[in-house]
PDB file of C-alpha atoms in Angstrom:
ATOM      1  CA  UNK A   1      17.143   2.379 -15.351  1.00 50.00           C
ATOM      2  CA  UNK A   2      15.096   0.019 -17.554  1.00 54.00           C
ATOM      3  CA  UNK A   3      16.882  -3.023 -16.069  1.00 51.00           C
ATOM      4  CA  UNK A   4      16.301  -1.869 -12.479  1.00 53.00           C
ATOM      5  CA  UNK A   5      12.607  -1.249 -13.190  1.00 52.00           C
ATOM      6  CA  UNK A   6      12.264  -4.643 -14.857  1.00 54.00           C
ATOM      7  CA  UNK A   7      13.809  -6.371 -11.809  1.00 54.00           C
ATOM      8  CA  UNK A   8      11.440  -4.572  -9.417  1.00 53.00           C
ATOM      9  CA  UNK A   9       8.421  -5.436 -11.528  1.00 55.00           C
ATOM     10  CA  UNK A  10       9.512  -9.058 -11.834  1.00 52.00           C
ATOM     11  CA  UNK A  11       9.713  -9.307  -8.051  1.00 53.00           C
ATOM     12  CA  UNK A  12       6.197  -7.905  -7.758  1.00 54.00           C
ATOM     13  CA  UNK A  13       4.900 -10.300 -10.390  1.00 52.00           C
ATOM     14  CA  UNK A  14       6.523 -13.282  -8.666  1.00 48.00           C
ATOM     15  CA  UNK A  15       4.675 -12.267  -5.510  1.00 47.00           C
ATOM     16  CA  UNK A  16       1.431 -11.959  -7.492  1.00 49.00           C
ATOM     17  CA  UNK A  17       1.946 -15.383  -9.032  1.00 47.00           C
ATOM     18  CA  UNK A  18       2.699 -16.905  -5.641  1.00 40.00           C
ATOM     19  CA  UNK A  19      -0.349 -15.294  -4.066  1.00 40.00           C
ATOM     20  CA  UNK A  20      -2.665 -16.230  -6.907  1.00 44.00           C
ATOM     21  CA  UNK A  21      -1.473 -19.818  -6.945  1.00 38.00           C
ATOM     22  CA  UNK A  22      -1.768 -19.982  -3.157  1.00 35.00           C
ATOM     23  CA  UNK A  23      -5.307 -18.618  -3.144  1.00 40.00           C
ATOM     24  CA  UNK A  24      -6.501 -20.450  -6.274  1.00 40.00           C
ATOM     25  CA  UNK A  25      -4.944 -23.851  -5.534  1.00 37.00           C
ATOM     26  CA  UNK A  26      -2.986 -25.414  -8.341  1.00 37.00           C
ATOM     27  CA  UNK A  27      -3.781 -24.136 -11.801  1.00 38.00           C
ATOM     28  CA  UNK A  28      -2.190 -24.034 -15.219  1.00 41.00           C
ATOM     29  CA  UNK A  29      -3.807 -20.666 -15.929  1.00 42.00           C
ATOM     30  CA  UNK A  30      -1.434 -17.736 -16.526  1.00 41.00           C
ATOM     31  CA  UNK A  31      -1.257 -14.916 -13.999  1.00 46.00           C
ATOM     32  CA  UNK A  32      -3.591 -12.850 -16.226  1.00 44.00           C
ATOM     33  CA  UNK A  33      -6.445 -15.244 -15.459  1.00 44.00           C
ATOM     34  CA  UNK A  34      -6.555 -15.184 -11.660  1.00 44.00           C
ATOM     35  CA  UNK A  35      -9.813 -16.942 -10.668  1.00 47.00           C
ATOM     36  CA  UNK A  36     -10.927 -16.969 -14.317  1.00 58.00           C
ATOM     37  CA  UNK A  37     -11.091 -13.180 -14.663  1.00 71.00           C
ATOM     38  CA  UNK A  38      -8.680 -10.581 -15.956  1.00 91.00           C
ATOM     39  CA  UNK A  39      -6.159  -8.202 -14.424  1.00 95.00           C
ATOM     40  CA  UNK A  40      -6.518  -4.432 -14.771  1.00 97.00           C
ATOM     41  CA  UNK A  41      -3.420  -2.267 -14.357  1.00 97.00           C
ATOM     42  CA  UNK A  42      -4.687   1.264 -13.647  1.00 97.00           C
ATOM     43  CA  UNK A  43      -2.369   4.158 -12.873  1.00 97.00           C
ATOM     44  CA  UNK A  44      -2.051   7.900 -12.508  1.00 96.00           C
ATOM     45  CA  UNK A  45       1.255   9.451 -13.512  1.00 95.00           C
ATOM     46  CA  UNK A  46       2.250  13.105 -13.407  1.00 93.00           C
ATOM     47  CA  UNK A  47       5.896  12.917 -14.510  1.00 88.00           C
ATOM     48  CA  UNK A  48       5.894   9.625 -16.413  1.00 89.00           C
ATOM     49  CA  UNK A  49       7.593   7.349 -13.868  1.00 87.00           C
ATOM     50  CA  UNK A  50       4.446   5.634 -12.619  1.00 90.00           C
ATOM     51  CA  UNK A  51       3.299   5.264 -16.232  1.00 93.00           C
ATOM     52  CA  UNK A  52       6.507   3.470 -17.246  1.00 91.00           C
ATOM     53  CA  UNK A  53       6.239   1.142 -14.273  1.00 90.00           C
ATOM     54  CA  UNK A  54       2.556   0.419 -15.031  1.00 93.00           C
ATOM     55  CA  UNK A  55       3.376  -0.332 -18.677  1.00 94.00           C
ATOM     56  CA  UNK A  56       6.060  -2.778 -17.583  1.00 91.00           C
ATOM     57  CA  UNK A  57       3.672  -4.485 -15.155  1.00 90.00           C
ATOM     58  CA  UNK A  58       0.954  -4.734 -17.829  1.00 93.00           C
ATOM     59  CA  UNK A  59       3.477  -6.154 -20.287  1.00 91.00           C
ATOM     60  CA  UNK A  60       4.634  -8.814 -17.832  1.00 89.00           C
ATOM     61  CA  UNK A  61       1.143  -9.796 -16.632  1.00 89.00           C
ATOM     62  CA  UNK A  62      -0.806  -9.387 -19.853  1.00 92.00           C
ATOM     63  CA  UNK A  63      -3.188  -7.165 -17.891  1.00 95.00           C
ATOM     64  CA  UNK A  64      -5.230  -4.427 -19.502  1.00 97.00           C
ATOM     65  CA  UNK A  65      -3.751  -0.946 -19.051  1.00 97.00           C
ATOM     66  CA  UNK A  66      -5.868   2.051 -17.983  1.00 98.00           C
ATOM     67  CA  UNK A  67      -4.528   5.579 -17.575  1.00 98.00           C
ATOM     68  CA  UNK A  68      -6.281   7.625 -14.885  1.00 98.00           C
ATOM     69  CA  UNK A  69      -6.508  11.178 -16.207  1.00 98.00           C
ATOM     70  CA  UNK A  70      -8.150  14.216 -14.663  1.00 97.00           C
ATOM     71  CA  UNK A  71     -10.540  16.460 -16.592  1.00 98.00           C
ATOM     72  CA  UNK A  72      -8.318  19.424 -15.741  1.00 96.00           C
ATOM     73  CA  UNK A  73      -4.653  18.506 -16.255  1.00 96.00           C
ATOM     74  CA  UNK A  74      -2.138  19.277 -13.546  1.00 96.00           C
ATOM     75  CA  UNK A  75       0.462  22.000 -14.173  1.00 96.00           C
ATOM     76  CA  UNK A  76       3.513  20.626 -15.959  1.00 94.00           C
ATOM     77  CA  UNK A  77       5.947  22.542 -13.738  1.00 95.00           C
ATOM     78  CA  UNK A  78       6.799  20.904 -10.428  1.00 91.00           C
ATOM     79  CA  UNK A  79       6.115  23.720  -7.924  1.00 94.00           C
ATOM     80  CA  UNK A  80       2.707  24.745  -9.325  1.00 96.00           C
ATOM     81  CA  UNK A  81       1.731  21.054  -9.443  1.00 94.00           C
ATOM     82  CA  UNK A  82       2.673  20.554  -5.787  1.00 91.00           C
ATOM     83  CA  UNK A  83       0.557  23.577  -4.842  1.00 96.00           C
ATOM     84  CA  UNK A  84      -2.519  22.138  -6.578  1.00 95.00           C
ATOM     85  CA  UNK A  85      -1.869  18.687  -5.095  1.00 93.00           C
ATOM     86  CA  UNK A  86      -1.426  20.136  -1.595  1.00 92.00           C
ATOM     87  CA  UNK A  87      -4.731  22.011  -1.818  1.00 95.00           C
ATOM     88  CA  UNK A  88      -6.538  18.869  -3.016  1.00 94.00           C
ATOM     89  CA  UNK A  89      -5.082  16.784  -0.205  1.00 88.00           C
ATOM     90  CA  UNK A  90      -5.799  19.377   2.492  1.00 92.00           C
ATOM     91  CA  UNK A  91      -9.404  19.927   1.352  1.00 95.00           C
ATOM     92  CA  UNK A  92     -10.139  16.290   0.493  1.00 91.00           C
ATOM     93  CA  UNK A  93     -10.803  17.197  -3.146  1.00 95.00           C
ATOM     94  CA  UNK A  94     -11.223  14.291  -5.536  1.00 95.00           C
ATOM     95  CA  UNK A  95     -10.827  15.708  -9.026  1.00 97.00           C
ATOM     96  CA  UNK A  96     -13.213  14.566 -11.762  1.00 98.00           C
ATOM     97  CA  UNK A  97     -11.751  12.020 -14.167  1.00 98.00           C
ATOM     98  CA  UNK A  98     -11.843  11.989 -17.981  1.00 98.00           C
ATOM     99  CA  UNK A  99     -12.873   8.372 -18.353  1.00 97.00           C
ATOM    100  CA  UNK A 100     -14.103   5.329 -16.446  1.00 97.00           C
ATOM    101  CA  UNK A 101     -13.535   1.604 -16.761  1.00 97.00           C
ATOM    102  CA  UNK A 102     -16.850   0.526 -18.250  1.00 94.00           C
ATOM    103  CA  UNK A 103     -16.326  -3.181 -17.610  1.00 94.00           C
ATOM    104  CA  UNK A 104     -14.892  -3.166 -14.068  1.00 96.00           C
ATOM    105  CA  UNK A 105     -16.919  -6.289 -13.227  1.00 93.00           C
ATOM    106  CA  UNK A 106     -14.794  -8.230 -15.744  1.00 94.00           C
ATOM    107  CA  UNK A 107     -11.754  -7.811 -13.477  1.00 95.00           C
ATOM    108  CA  UNK A 108     -11.161  -9.430 -10.133  1.00 91.00           C
ATOM    109  CA  UNK A 109      -7.568  -8.253  -9.759  1.00 94.00           C
ATOM    110  CA  UNK A 110      -6.657  -4.571  -9.817  1.00 95.00           C
ATOM    111  CA  UNK A 111      -3.032  -3.468  -9.862  1.00 94.00           C
ATOM    112  CA  UNK A 112      -3.175   0.237  -9.057  1.00 94.00           C
ATOM    113  CA  UNK A 113      -0.307   2.717  -9.398  1.00 93.00           C
ATOM    114  CA  UNK A 114       0.109   6.162  -7.909  1.00 91.00           C
ATOM    115  CA  UNK A 115       2.795   8.666  -7.071  1.00 88.00           C
ATOM    116  CA  UNK A 116       2.920   9.543  -3.378  1.00 82.00           C
ATOM    117  CA  UNK A 117       1.952  13.172  -2.845  1.00 79.00           C
ATOM    118  CA  UNK A 118       2.527  14.673   0.588  1.00 75.00           C
ATOM    119  CA  UNK A 119       2.736  11.202   2.114  1.00 76.00           C
ATOM    120  CA  UNK A 120      -0.643  10.221   0.659  1.00 80.00           C
ATOM    121  CA  UNK A 121      -2.153   8.501  -2.333  1.00 87.00           C
ATOM    122  CA  UNK A 122      -2.598  10.985  -5.188  1.00 91.00           C
ATOM    123  CA  UNK A 123      -6.026  12.619  -5.451  1.00 93.00           C
ATOM    124  CA  UNK A 124      -6.741  11.220  -8.951  1.00 96.00           C
ATOM    125  CA  UNK A 125      -6.241   7.661  -7.672  1.00 95.00           C
ATOM    126  CA  UNK A 126      -8.541   8.408  -4.727  1.00 94.00           C
ATOM    127  CA  UNK A 127     -11.149   9.607  -7.256  1.00 96.00           C
ATOM    128  CA  UNK A 128     -10.696   6.429  -9.284  1.00 97.00           C
ATOM    129  CA  UNK A 129     -10.976   4.030  -6.339  1.00 96.00           C
ATOM    130  CA  UNK A 130     -13.992   5.800  -4.859  1.00 95.00           C
ATOM    131  CA  UNK A 131     -15.810   5.579  -8.191  1.00 95.00           C
ATOM    132  CA  UNK A 132     -16.291   1.795  -8.074  1.00 96.00           C
ATOM    133  CA  UNK A 133     -17.574  -0.907  -5.782  1.00 95.00           C
ATOM    134  CA  UNK A 134     -14.391  -2.959  -5.469  1.00 95.00           C
ATOM    135  CA  UNK A 135     -15.816  -5.410  -2.927  1.00 95.00           C
ATOM    136  CA  UNK A 136     -14.234  -8.836  -3.261  1.00 94.00           C
ATOM    137  CA  UNK A 137     -11.546  -7.695  -5.693  1.00 95.00           C
ATOM    138  CA  UNK A 138      -7.849  -8.319  -5.113  1.00 94.00           C
ATOM    139  CA  UNK A 139      -5.886  -5.068  -5.091  1.00 92.00           C
ATOM    140  CA  UNK A 140      -2.126  -4.905  -5.527  1.00 91.00           C
ATOM    141  CA  UNK A 141      -1.032  -1.271  -5.175  1.00 90.00           C
ATOM    142  CA  UNK A 142       2.298   0.166  -6.227  1.00 88.00           C
ATOM    143  CA  UNK A 143       3.639   3.659  -5.776  1.00 85.00           C
ATOM    144  CA  UNK A 144       6.530   5.806  -6.835  1.00 83.00           C
ATOM    145  CA  UNK A 145       8.032   8.221  -4.326  1.00 49.00           C
ATOM    146  CA  UNK A 146      10.997  10.453  -3.606  1.00 57.00           C
ATOM    147  CA  UNK A 147      11.735   9.043  -0.163  1.00 50.00           C
ATOM    148  CA  UNK A 148       8.531   8.643   1.841  1.00 52.00           C
ATOM    149  CA  UNK A 149       7.925   4.997   1.006  1.00 50.00           C
ATOM    150  CA  UNK A 150       4.291   3.953   1.074  1.00 52.00           C
ATOM    151  CA  UNK A 151       3.618   6.593   3.751  1.00 54.00           C
ATOM    152  CA  UNK A 152      -0.152   6.605   4.456  1.00 65.00           C
ATOM    153  CA  UNK A 153      -1.179   5.350   1.020  1.00 65.00           C
ATOM    154  CA  UNK A 154      -1.962   1.801   2.147  1.00 73.00           C
ATOM    155  CA  UNK A 155      -4.314   3.174   4.806  1.00 76.00           C
ATOM    156  CA  UNK A 156      -5.848   5.449   2.150  1.00 82.00           C
ATOM    157  CA  UNK A 157      -6.624   2.431  -0.038  1.00 84.00           C
ATOM    158  CA  UNK A 158      -8.003   0.388   2.852  1.00 87.00           C
ATOM    159  CA  UNK A 159     -10.393   3.223   3.738  1.00 91.00           C
ATOM    160  CA  UNK A 160     -11.514   3.678   0.122  1.00 91.00           C
ATOM    161  CA  UNK A 161     -11.861  -0.070  -0.533  1.00 89.00           C
ATOM    162  CA  UNK A 162     -12.898  -1.613   2.802  1.00 93.00           C
ATOM    163  CA  UNK A 163     -14.296  -4.794   1.252  1.00 94.00           C
ATOM    164  CA  UNK A 164     -11.441  -5.476  -1.159  1.00 93.00           C
ATOM    165  CA  UNK A 165      -8.494  -7.741  -0.429  1.00 93.00           C
ATOM    166  CA  UNK A 166      -5.229  -5.757  -0.348  1.00 88.00           C
ATOM    167  CA  UNK A 167      -2.581  -8.365  -1.159  1.00 84.00           C
ATOM    168  CA  UNK A 168       0.783  -6.602  -1.240  1.00 69.00           C
ATOM    169  CA  UNK A 169       2.213  -3.168  -1.806  1.00 65.00           C
ATOM    170  CA  UNK A 170       5.284  -2.193  -3.789  1.00 63.00           C
ATOM    171  CA  UNK A 171       6.976   1.172  -3.245  1.00 58.00           C
ATOM    172  CA  UNK A 172       9.600   2.262  -5.765  1.00 62.00           C
ATOM    173  CA  UNK A 173      11.935   5.060  -4.781  1.00 55.00           C
ATOM    174  CA  UNK A 174      12.797   7.310  -7.734  1.00 48.00           C
ATOM    175  CA  UNK A 175      16.499   7.114  -6.914  1.00 43.00           C
ATOM    176  CA  UNK A 176      16.281   3.317  -7.253  1.00 48.00           C
ATOM    177  CA  UNK A 177      15.368   3.899 -10.884  1.00 44.00           C
ATOM    178  CA  UNK A 178      18.234   6.352 -11.316  1.00 48.00           C
ATOM    179  CA  UNK A 179      15.978   9.414 -11.062  1.00 43.00           C
ATOM    180  CA  UNK A 180      15.976  12.421  -8.765  1.00 46.00           C
TER     181      UNK A 180
END
């Protein structure tokens, strides 16, 4: 599983490097210094899969890692968690978060990770994105899913961040990582 995840992340990072070099002309700067600013890898993870992928991405890019956590944790059992998530999605609830990125202006590239819940971006990630003015930032989303692909999550991000530049989106199916 670790090797498969590493290959997927490497592909994403090659795309990031290609895009950053394309948009920034030729530069000897590492990928972590796109346009002279830093990369933030922010993620929400319920079962640990998105967290592992985010850690791998941060390791490969040298980006700063930020865990999106809700004030009230989600149930640890699957079915009760899906019930809470379903209610949040149906009612448009954006749960309060434990912490914020205090220096968001220091970053111009945001790599954001989320599980796909009910075909949508998870509510904690919606809370995170709606809490900042991300105008002009480059956003590279990635998601983990059980079979839905990106579903409506790209549209969710575009609506929450209308003045950001969405560069590419990576969807990782759990079975690809050897998980159910």
